[in-house]
Amino acid sequence: MRFTGIPWETLGPIAAVMFVLITILYIIKLRKRRIEVPFSPLWNSILKQSSKQNDLWRNLRRILSWLFYMFIAALVVFAIADPHFNDEVSEGRHILLLVDSSASMAANDVTGGANRLDIAKQRAREILKTMGPDDRAMLVNFNNQLQPLSPFVTEASILEAPLREIRISATGTQYIDALVFASESLRGKKKGELILISDGSGLDSSLLKSLDIPKETTLRHLKIGENGDNIAITAFNVRRYVANKLDYELFIRVQSYFKRPVNAQIEIYADDRLVDSKPISLSPGKSFQKFYPSQAVSGERLEARLKLTSEDARDFFPLDDRAYALLPKTKQTRIQLVSDGNLYLEGPLYLNSNLVTTTTAIADYDPSIPYDITVFDRVALKTPDAGNFFYIAPSGEFSPWPVQKTMNDPIVTRESKNHPLLRWIGMKTLNIGAADKWTLSSKDKTIVSSALGIPILVTRNDGDKKLVGLSFDVRNSDFPLRVAFPVLLINLIDYFAYGDGGLMQSFRTGETWSVPVSKSAESATISVPSGETSTAPVYEGRAIFNGDEPGIYEISGEGFKTIKIAANLSNTFESNIEPSNLELGEQDILRDTSALIFERSELWIWAILAAFLLLIVEWWTYNRRKTV
Amino acid sequence: MASDDIFDDAFLKKLDYLYIMSQKIVAGSSRAERKTKLVGSGLEFADFRHYTHGDDLRNIDWKIYARSEKLFVKLFEEEEDLYIYFLVDCSRSMKIGDELKWEYAKKIVAGLGYIGLSNLDRVSIIPFSNKLEGRLPPARGKSQIFKIFDFLNTLEAGKETSLKDALKTFVTQNKRRGVAVVLSDFYDPSGFEEGLNFLRYHKFEPMVVHLFDERELSANFRGDLRLVDCETGEVAELTVTEGMMQSYKKAWEEMSTQLQSYCSKRQMLYFRSSVQVPFDELILKIFRAGGFLK
């Protein structure tokens, strides 16, 4: 018999004190209460009638009662010592629990819990409960990142708190990293038990072929999840129009993971107001996508909701049924036209509602007043060191391009078709009366030129200064009469004010995000959709942090206004919640925990039960005056 | 009179009430006219007997002599005051607990004594345990009631009960016959018969008032106990159970019935009363039974 409880060195004195205490209490119990009665002969007569037993038996009964108590105490001490049979196997195992907390674990296709993670935690808890006294366990949480929650510990209760704290992360799943880490952690350990508790969603077993599981390690995969039925919003973006970046359009893509056709409904909400609703039919495994054009409403929080309308179907994964996007506030561009009068130019600039155009006479030009874009019409004046400037046939000492000579009737032969300034337009057919031949610098880039090498349209990036030059007076050409003229002006404004990035991409959860804030900021406070806040470092004007929750994030800090960004799961692998089994070629993988349960004879329970039974017997015999 | 005195004003009022009630119960009787069995110099004719030397010649019935030529003397009933002796048990068993029995006995004595004094009887109180513990000499007249109170208040507890010894002493010390009211719980290890027989044999008219406390019969102590006799100090170790309490009650009932039967067979008045019953009820019960007031 082995004892694995409190050592006898400690238990011995405790037991001795207990026995002495019981004896003292018993002696106290034996002391009879003294009662004064008026006439004892009456009692004596009763005593004579009832007293049939002899004194020996009476004393024996009293000793029996004491023995009862001593035996009960002995049983309790025995139980505390935690006895085990000698032949009981209790060699310590190393149990590593890999708990998947990726997005797919939020699927609610399970019974007995809220979602797959809930069940996974239950399974982990059950395993921890079966741990033997010499077993050691380690808890690792993984999604697209790996998070060891403990080293190998003998006390299973230590792992309960971190296990409870594991929560769903709307991210992908890095099975390889997790399994490699687990394998290496178990390498060299005796009786290793690697237990992967995961739905196996998105698991590509072919990638795991190179995985080297230690020989002494038993690999188990407890597959969580029962169903793969799901429809998901896999993309939800807002972007500027290619042609007119001052307006936006929405794009949504929905994917079905059902094995049969289902009906659904897409609802678009702007600041929680329903602005569009569209029923759709989805073929098995197919996707649906749609554009929402002309979304010119400024500063709105957009949310797409996907609802399954087929009555006989159920979507088990709610995490990808909502997606978020933010419409950036429409920026009004401030343009200064420095000209003594040019109706051709003023017309397109004034007609565009997103432009605030101010015409300044050449004599009144003040370079200290900042504008988004300054257009010099047939003039070149002193400019600040930074800004966007468009020169039309400039001349004079402040012209960026010194004029060599003026050429009549230049014929445009070359143009960079892919340049944003020439989007949707061409200039080869222009009829130009005269154009200046400029001396170009190395910073200049010729976009359009004539056959004789006369630059017609030139750009220059000079530090914080961005220049575009047109080498002819538009009035001395048919350009103002063409559709290409206002288009060029829009392209020009886009080129200056918005760059070429037309897509307002949503962020994907599970990735490290880099959000431009302010160069002067050192840190930023991130407010996640669930309301929690954290601090992120700012490196080179960008806040770097990781997001694992779909929704709207707010980034605030010193030196910049609060920035909002939208984040979505947008992960087709995670949306495919079909559970799958881990397969590793020849490697045996167990699928249950039946052999994992540490079976041992819990003799202490029987000892306590026996003590309890004896206590009942003693109580009964005492009250029946059998042991009094 | 002390405020905690049991013989307070309320008690005196109750005594007056009892006296009135006694008058109603024995209406028609003459005051201090108790016909004794003694033949003496009274006025009421009792019997004839043959003349013997020494008889008063004035009592010879000459009419009978004329008819029968034999000398007969007329006998007349002797009229004398009634002596009432209150033999109060003051042993420790009467004072056990909160002395309920003792207080009760004192009230009974005071009540009956007051009626006796009012009837111009001679009232004497003799407390006893295993011997006589004092004596209030016969007193007469209502004014003596406070003397009775004072006597009762000064009584101390005696030792164990021994009716035989106490009453033997009593009959030897008191030659004047009368009513002997014995108030006791009759917890006498040697029995009550001999003691009561002493009274009977010496021509006293015993009246037995058996007092008991109901709490003794339904005590709530249970379990392993060391029962100590309050008088003798005798110890009985036993485990008191509900069944044993029932047996105890039964044994007490048997003892009481035995006492009652003994008294009935010998034409002695017997009253049993719980101290939980108001004392005036017992007194009225005694009146109604007759024998005390004649």
Coordinates of C-alpha atoms in Angstrom, one line a residue, chain A residues 29-47 49-50 58 62 622 625 628, chain B residues 93 96 187-189 216 221-222 224-230 234 236-239 244-245 247-248 251-252:
Chain A
K29 CA -19.3 12.8 27.4
L30 CA -19.4 10.0 30.0
R31 CA -19.6 12.3 32.9
K32 CA -23.2 12.3 33.9
R33 CA -25.3 15.3 34.7
R34 CA -26.2 15.7 38.3
I35 CA -29.9 16.1 38.9
E36 CA -31.5 16.6 42.3
V37 CA -34.7 14.7 42.7
P38 CA -37.2 14.8 45.5
F39 CA -37.5 11.1 46.1
S40 CA -34.9 8.7 44.7
P41 CA -36.6 5.4 45.9
L42 CA -39.2 5.9 43.1
W43 CA -36.4 6.0 40.6
N44 CA -34.7 3.1 42.2
S45 CA -37.8 1.0 41.8
I46 CA -37.8 1.8 38.1
L47 CA -34.2 1.0 37.8
Q49 CA -37.4 -3.0 36.8
S50 CA -35.5 -2.0 33.8
R58 CA -22.7 -2.0 30.3
R62 CA -19.4 2.2 26.6
Y622 CA -26.4 5.9 20.9
R625 CA -29.2 3.5 24.1
V628 CA -24.6 4.1 26.3
Chain B
S93 CA -38.3 17.5 49.3
I96 CA -36.8 21.4 46.1
Y187 CA -41.9 11.2 50.1
D188 CA -41.0 9.0 53.1
P189 CA -38.7 6.0 52.4
E216 CA -41.6 16.6 38.9
F221 CA -34.3 15.8 31.8
R222 CA -33.2 12.9 29.7
D224 CA -27.3 9.7 31.3
L225 CA -27.9 11.2 34.7
R226 CA -26.8 11.0 38.2
L227 CA -30.0 11.4 40.2
V228 CA -29.4 12.6 43.8
D229 CA -32.0 12.4 46.4
C230 CA -32.4 15.8 47.9
E234 CA -28.7 8.8 47.8
A236 CA -29.1 6.6 41.4
E237 CA -27.2 6.5 38.0
L238 CA -29.4 5.8 35.1
T239 CA -30.3 6.8 31.6
M244 CA -38.6 5.7 32.1
M245 CA -40.3 9.0 32.7
S247 CA -42.6 4.5 34.4
Y248 CA -41.7 7.1 37.0
A251 CA -44.8 4.5 40.1
W252 CA -45.8 7.8 41.6

